[in-house]
Coordinates of C-alpha atoms and ligand atoms in Angstrom, one line a residue:
X27 CA 95.5 89.7 66.5
X28 CA 91.7 89.1 66.8
X29 CA 91.4 91.9 69.3
X30 CA 93.2 94.2 66.8
X31 CA 90.7 93.2 64.1
X32 CA 87.8 93.9 66.5
X33 CA 89.3 97.3 67.2
X34 CA 89.6 98.0 63.6
X35 CA 86.0 96.9 62.9
X36 CA 84.7 99.1 65.8
X37 CA 86.6 102.1 64.7
X38 CA 85.2 101.8 61.2
X39 CA 88.4 100.7 59.4
X40 CA 88.3 98.2 56.6
X41 CA 89.2 94.7 57.4
X42 CA 91.0 92.3 55.1
X43 CA 89.6 88.9 54.4
X44 CA 92.2 87.4 56.8
X45 CA 91.2 89.8 59.6
X46 CA 87.5 88.9 59.2
X47 CA 88.4 85.2 59.4
X48 CA 90.6 85.8 62.4
X49 CA 87.8 87.8 64.1
X50 CA 85.1 85.2 63.5
X51 CA 87.4 82.3 64.6
X52 CA 88.4 84.0 67.8
X53 CA 84.8 85.0 68.5
X54 CA 83.6 81.4 68.2
X55 CA 85.5 80.5 71.3
X56 CA 85.5 83.8 73.2
X57 CA 82.3 85.0 74.9
X58 CA 84.2 88.1 75.9
X59 CA 84.8 89.1 72.3
X60 CA 81.2 88.3 71.4
X61 CA 80.0 90.5 74.3
X62 CA 82.2 93.3 73.2
X63 CA 80.9 93.1 69.6
X64 CA 77.3 92.9 70.8
X65 CA 77.7 95.9 73.0
X66 CA 79.1 98.0 70.2
X67 CA 76.3 96.7 67.8
X68 CA 73.7 97.8 70.4
X69 CA 75.3 101.1 70.8
X70 CA 75.2 101.8 67.1
X71 CA 71.7 100.5 66.8
X72 CA 70.6 102.9 69.5
X73 CA 72.6 105.8 68.0
X74 CA 70.8 105.5 64.7
X75 CA 67.4 104.0 65.5
X76 CA 66.9 104.4 69.3
X77 CA 64.9 101.6 70.8
X78 CA 62.7 101.2 67.8
X79 CA 61.7 97.9 66.3
X80 CA 60.3 98.4 62.9
X81 CA 57.4 96.1 61.7
X82 CA 56.9 94.5 58.3
X83 CA 53.9 92.4 57.4
X84 CA 55.0 89.3 55.6
X85 CA 52.7 88.0 52.9
X86 CA 53.9 84.6 51.6
X87 CA 51.8 84.6 48.5
X88 CA 53.1 81.6 46.5
X89 CA 55.1 78.5 47.4
X90 CA 55.5 77.4 43.8
X91 CA 59.1 77.7 42.8
X92 CA 61.0 76.8 39.6
X93 CA 64.3 76.6 41.4
X94 CA 65.7 73.6 43.1
X95 CA 68.0 75.0 45.9
X96 CA 69.3 72.1 48.0
X97 CA 68.4 73.7 51.3
X98 CA 64.9 75.0 50.6
X99 CA 61.6 73.2 51.4
X100 CA 59.8 74.8 48.5
X101 CA 62.3 73.6 45.9
X102 CA 60.6 72.4 42.7
X103 CA 61.6 68.8 43.2
X104 CA 59.8 68.6 46.6
X105 CA 56.6 66.7 45.8
X106 CA 55.7 66.4 49.4
X107 CA 54.4 69.9 50.0
X108 CA 51.0 71.2 48.9
X109 CA 51.5 74.1 46.6
X110 CA 49.3 77.2 46.9
X111 CA 49.1 80.6 45.3
X112 CA 47.1 83.5 46.7
X113 CA 44.7 85.4 44.4
X114 CA 45.0 89.1 43.9
X115 CA 42.0 89.5 46.1
X116 CA 43.4 87.4 48.9
X117 CA 46.7 89.4 48.8
X118 CA 44.8 92.7 48.9
X119 CA 42.8 91.3 51.8
X120 CA 46.0 90.5 53.7
X121 CA 47.1 94.1 53.1
X122 CA 43.8 95.4 54.3
X123 CA 44.0 93.3 57.5
X124 CA 47.6 94.4 57.9
X125 CA 46.8 98.1 57.5
X126 CA 44.0 97.8 60.1
X127 CA 46.6 96.3 62.5
X128 CA 48.9 99.2 61.8
X129 CA 51.4 97.9 59.4
X130 CA 53.0 100.3 56.9
X131 CA 55.2 97.9 55.0
X132 CA 54.0 94.9 53.2
X133 CA 56.5 92.3 52.1
X134 CA 55.3 90.2 49.2
X135 CA 57.5 87.1 49.4
X136 CA 57.2 84.0 47.2
X137 CA 59.1 81.3 45.3
X138 CA 60.1 82.0 41.7
X139 CA 56.6 81.3 40.3
X140 CA 56.3 81.9 36.6
X141 CA 52.5 82.4 37.0
X142 CA 53.4 85.8 38.5
X143 CA 54.3 87.6 35.3
X144 CA 55.5 91.2 35.2
X145 CA 52.0 92.2 34.2
X146 CA 50.2 90.4 37.0
X147 CA 52.7 91.7 39.6
X148 CA 52.7 95.2 38.3
X149 CA 48.9 95.3 38.5
X150 CA 49.0 93.9 42.0
X151 CA 51.6 96.4 43.3
X152 CA 49.7 99.2 41.7
X153 CA 46.5 98.1 43.4
X154 CA 48.2 97.9 46.8
X155 CA 49.8 101.4 46.4
X156 CA 46.4 102.8 45.2
X157 CA 44.7 101.5 48.3
X158 CA 47.6 102.2 50.7
X159 CA 49.7 105.1 49.3
X160 CA 51.3 105.7 52.6
X161 CA 52.7 102.2 52.8
X162 CA 55.9 100.7 51.5
X163 CA 55.8 97.7 49.3
X164 CA 58.7 95.3 49.5
X165 CA 59.2 92.5 47.1
X166 CA 61.0 89.2 47.7
X167 CA 60.5 87.2 44.5
X168 CA 64.0 86.1 43.6
X169 CA 65.9 86.6 40.4
X170 CA 64.3 88.5 37.5
X171 CA 65.5 90.6 34.6
X172 CA 66.5 94.2 34.8
X173 CA 63.4 95.0 32.6
X174 CA 61.2 93.1 35.0
X175 CA 62.6 94.9 38.1
X176 CA 62.2 98.2 36.2
X177 CA 58.5 97.5 35.5
X178 CA 57.8 96.5 39.1
X179 CA 59.6 99.6 40.4
X180 CA 57.5 101.7 38.1
X181 CA 54.4 100.1 39.4
X182 CA 55.3 101.4 42.8
X183 CA 57.5 98.8 44.6
X184 CA 59.9 100.5 47.0
X185 CA 62.2 97.8 48.3
X186 CA 63.5 94.4 47.3
X187 CA 64.9 91.5 49.4
X188 CA 67.2 89.1 47.7
X189 CA 69.6 87.3 49.9
X190 CA 72.8 86.5 48.1
X191 CA 72.9 83.3 50.2
X192 CA 76.7 83.0 50.1
X193 CA 79.3 85.2 48.4
X194 CA 81.7 82.4 47.8
X195 CA 81.4 80.8 44.4
X196 CA 82.5 77.3 45.4
X197 CA 80.1 77.4 48.4
X198 CA 77.3 78.7 46.2
X199 CA 77.8 75.6 44.0
X200 CA 77.3 73.4 47.0
X201 CA 74.0 75.0 47.9
X202 CA 72.5 75.4 44.4
X203 CA 72.1 73.3 41.2
X204 CA 74.1 74.1 38.1
X205 CA 71.5 76.3 36.4
X206 CA 71.9 78.9 39.1
X207 CA 74.8 81.3 39.4
X208 CA 76.2 83.6 42.0
X209 CA 77.2 86.0 39.3
X210 CA 73.6 86.4 38.2
X211 CA 72.5 86.8 41.7
X212 CA 75.0 89.6 42.3
X213 CA 74.0 91.2 39.1
X214 CA 70.3 91.2 40.2
X215 CA 71.3 93.1 43.4
X216 CA 73.2 95.7 41.4
X217 CA 70.3 96.1 39.0
X218 CA 67.9 96.6 41.9
X219 CA 70.2 99.2 43.4
X220 CA 70.6 101.0 40.0
X221 CA 66.8 101.1 39.8
X222 CA 66.5 102.9 43.1
X223 CA 65.1 100.1 45.2
X224 CA 66.1 100.0 48.9
X225 CA 67.9 96.7 48.6
X226 CA 68.3 93.8 51.1
X227 CA 70.9 91.1 50.8
X228 CA 71.8 88.4 53.3
X229 CA 72.8 84.8 54.0
X230 CA 72.1 81.8 56.2
X231 CA 74.4 81.0 59.1
X232 CA 75.6 77.4 59.4
X233 CA 74.6 76.2 55.9
X234 CA 76.3 73.0 54.9
X235 CA 79.9 73.5 54.1
X236 CA 80.1 77.0 55.5
X237 CA 83.2 78.0 57.3
X238 CA 84.7 81.3 58.6
X239 CA 86.3 81.7 55.2
X240 CA 82.9 81.8 53.5
X241 CA 81.4 84.1 56.1
X242 CA 84.4 86.5 55.6
X243 CA 83.4 86.6 51.9
X244 CA 79.9 87.5 52.9
X245 CA 81.0 90.3 55.1
X246 CA 83.3 91.7 52.4
X247 CA 80.5 91.5 49.9
X248 CA 78.1 93.3 52.1
X249 CA 80.6 96.1 52.8
X250 CA 81.1 96.5 49.1
X251 CA 77.4 96.4 48.2
X252 CA 76.2 98.6 51.0
X253 CA 72.6 97.3 51.1
X254 CA 70.0 99.1 53.1
X255 CA 68.8 95.8 54.6
X256 CA 70.5 92.6 55.6
X257 CA 68.6 89.3 56.4
X258 CA 70.6 86.8 58.4
X259 CA 69.2 83.6 59.9
X260 CA 70.4 80.2 60.9
X261 CA 70.2 77.4 58.4
X262 CA 67.5 74.9 59.5
X263 CA 67.2 71.5 57.7
X264 CA 63.9 70.6 56.0
X265 CA 63.1 67.0 55.9
X266 CA 62.2 66.7 52.2
X267 CA 65.4 68.3 50.9
X268 CA 68.9 66.9 50.1
X269 CA 70.0 68.7 53.3
X270 CA 67.5 66.9 55.5
X271 CA 70.2 65.3 57.6
X272 CA 72.5 68.3 57.9
X273 CA 73.0 70.2 61.2
X274 CA 71.3 73.4 61.8
X275 CA 73.2 76.7 62.2
X276 CA 73.7 77.9 65.8
X277 CA 71.8 80.7 67.5
X278 CA 75.1 82.1 69.0
X279 CA 76.8 82.2 65.6
X280 CA 73.8 84.0 64.1
X281 CA 73.8 86.5 66.9
X282 CA 77.6 87.1 66.3
X283 CA 77.0 87.7 62.6
X284 CA 74.1 90.1 63.4
X285 CA 76.5 92.1 65.6
X286 CA 79.3 92.2 63.1
X287 CA 77.0 93.3 60.3
X288 CA 75.5 96.0 62.5
X289 CA 79.0 97.4 63.1
X290 CA 79.9 97.0 59.4
X291 CA 76.7 98.7 58.2
X292 CA 75.5 100.8 61.2
X293 CA 72.4 102.3 59.5
X294 CA 71.2 99.0 58.0
X295 CA 67.7 97.6 58.7
X296 CA 68.3 94.2 60.1
X297 CA 65.5 91.8 61.0
X298 CA 65.6 89.2 63.8
X299 CA 64.4 86.5 61.4
X300 CA 61.7 83.9 61.8
X301 CA 64.4 81.2 61.5
X302 CA 66.1 82.7 64.6
X303 CA 62.8 82.7 66.4
X304 CA 62.3 79.1 65.3
X305 CA 65.6 77.9 66.8
X306 CA 65.1 79.8 70.1
X307 CA 61.9 80.9 71.9
X308 CA 63.7 84.1 72.8
X309 CA 65.5 84.4 69.5
X310 CA 63.7 87.6 68.6
X311 CA 64.8 89.4 71.8
X312 CA 68.3 88.0 71.5
X313 CA 68.5 89.3 67.9
X314 CA 67.5 92.8 69.0
X315 CA 70.1 92.7 71.7
X316 CA 72.7 91.7 69.1
X317 CA 71.9 94.6 66.9
X318 CA 68.8 93.8 64.9
X319 CA 66.0 96.4 64.6
X320 CA 63.2 94.8 62.5
X321 CA 60.6 92.0 62.9
X322 CA 58.5 90.6 60.1
X323 CA 55.3 89.1 61.6
X324 CA 53.3 86.8 59.3
X325 CA 50.3 88.3 57.6
X326 CA 49.6 85.3 55.3
X327 CA 46.2 83.7 55.5
X328 CA 46.2 81.3 58.5
X329 CA 45.4 78.3 56.2
X330 CA 48.6 78.7 54.1
X331 CA 51.2 79.5 56.8
X332 CA 52.2 75.8 57.3
X333 CA 52.5 75.3 53.6
X334 CA 55.2 77.9 53.2
X335 CA 57.7 75.4 54.7
X336 CA 61.2 76.6 53.8
X337 CA 62.5 74.6 56.8
X338 CA 61.1 72.3 59.5
X339 CA 59.1 73.5 62.5
X340 CA 58.8 77.0 61.3
X341 CA 56.9 79.1 63.8
X342 CA 53.7 80.9 62.7
X343 CA 51.7 81.5 65.8
X344 CA 52.3 83.6 69.0
X345 CA 54.3 86.7 68.5
X346 CA 55.3 85.5 65.1
X347 CA 51.7 86.2 63.8
X348 CA 50.7 89.6 62.7
X349 CA 47.4 89.3 64.6
X350 CA 49.4 88.9 67.9
X351 CA 51.5 92.0 67.9
X352 CA 50.3 92.8 71.4
X353 CA 52.2 89.7 72.5
X354 CA 55.2 90.8 70.5
X355 CA 55.0 94.3 71.9
X356 CA 55.0 93.0 75.5
X357 CA 58.0 90.8 74.8
X358 CA 59.9 93.6 73.1
X359 CA 59.1 96.1 75.8
X360 CA 60.3 93.6 78.4
X361 CA 63.6 93.4 76.5
X362 CA 63.9 97.2 76.4
X363 CA 62.6 97.9 72.9
X364 CA 59.6 99.7 71.4
X365 CA 57.5 98.6 68.5
X366 CA 57.4 101.4 65.9
X367 CA 54.5 101.6 63.4
X368 CA 56.4 104.0 61.1
X369 CA 57.3 103.0 57.6
X370 CA 60.8 102.7 58.7
X371 CA 62.8 103.6 55.6
X372 CA 66.5 103.3 55.6
X373 CA 68.4 106.3 57.1
Ligands
LIG30 N1 66.8 77.3 56.6 C1 66.9 78.6 56.8 N2 66.7 79.6 55.9 C2 66.2 79.1 54.7 N3 65.9 79.8 53.6 C3 65.6 79.0 52.6 N4 65.6 77.7 53.1 C4 66.1 77.8 54.4 C5 66.4 76.8 55.4 N5 66.3 75.5 55.1 C6 66.1 81.3 53.5 C7 66.9 81.7 52.3 C8 66.0 82.5 51.5 C9 65.0 83.0 52.5 C10 63.7 83.4 52.0 O1 64.8 81.9 53.4 O2 68.0 82.4 52.7 O3 66.6 83.6 50.9

């Protein structure tokens, strides 16, 4: 039954919810099945993107957030972290440094910080595009209105990352306070698509209460949404959140989901995430071998990197740092991949 589901997935047929559940359950206890899925994922990755690993410079420009998600270290109720917000000049400096290093995509990521109004953001995006017209600007700023997304797109933003976190309404409730809704989050993704952004969705693996049923919902949702990018990383507890004592998601399960998503959306741009690199020193390479094709080294000012603490023990040095891409390159080459300095838009 699970093998049939795997065959269906590999031959591009639609799977039902039950078949996805079957597949995920079977893969949890069968390395043979995992290997088969990983091989197919690698084959597809190679077919569409060769051995390339696209680079994105990540600028974590504010850790203020008005939301209170139970899993996240920068939730508004966390009084233990020191908050920071980069100035426009600091952000432009990060881009300048990044451009000199060779980056052609800047990802502006932050909490939902009301200081960054449409006007401030539009001006910032415009200034980045004015200085670096050949570069792509990706935003990752959470939920905003259609009108806001429209203005930011008009200012020059090319892509938007907004993980849906979980596509199951009941599970969504376990991870978020009542003032947030899955429906709104989904609507944001549809709005972004309608505005012509290249859109990224995604979810955590092993978040509290997640089972194969919820993951099956995530896969069905992704198949339906057809995002150009998908971010998948293990859940990692953060000590000053309600989920401090919960177990982290596993590396193996994350790799399995990377493979399944690669097969489901063969042309997607899929990062081997920082969370995966945090859980396993070779997480990045393993992610690539499971079907990922993007890495997002940290371009934030050194002094702020520790403060952007979504989860505990987040790595920010070594091959994780934008200034250490030579190290990253050596590691990727050793694993059989090549860093690409192209913009790397979706196929
Ligand atoms: N562990 C892993 N990933 C997390 N994120 C937030 N908190 C955690 C955590 N504790 C992820 C969310 C968010 C992205 C920016 O980081 O999925 O969308």
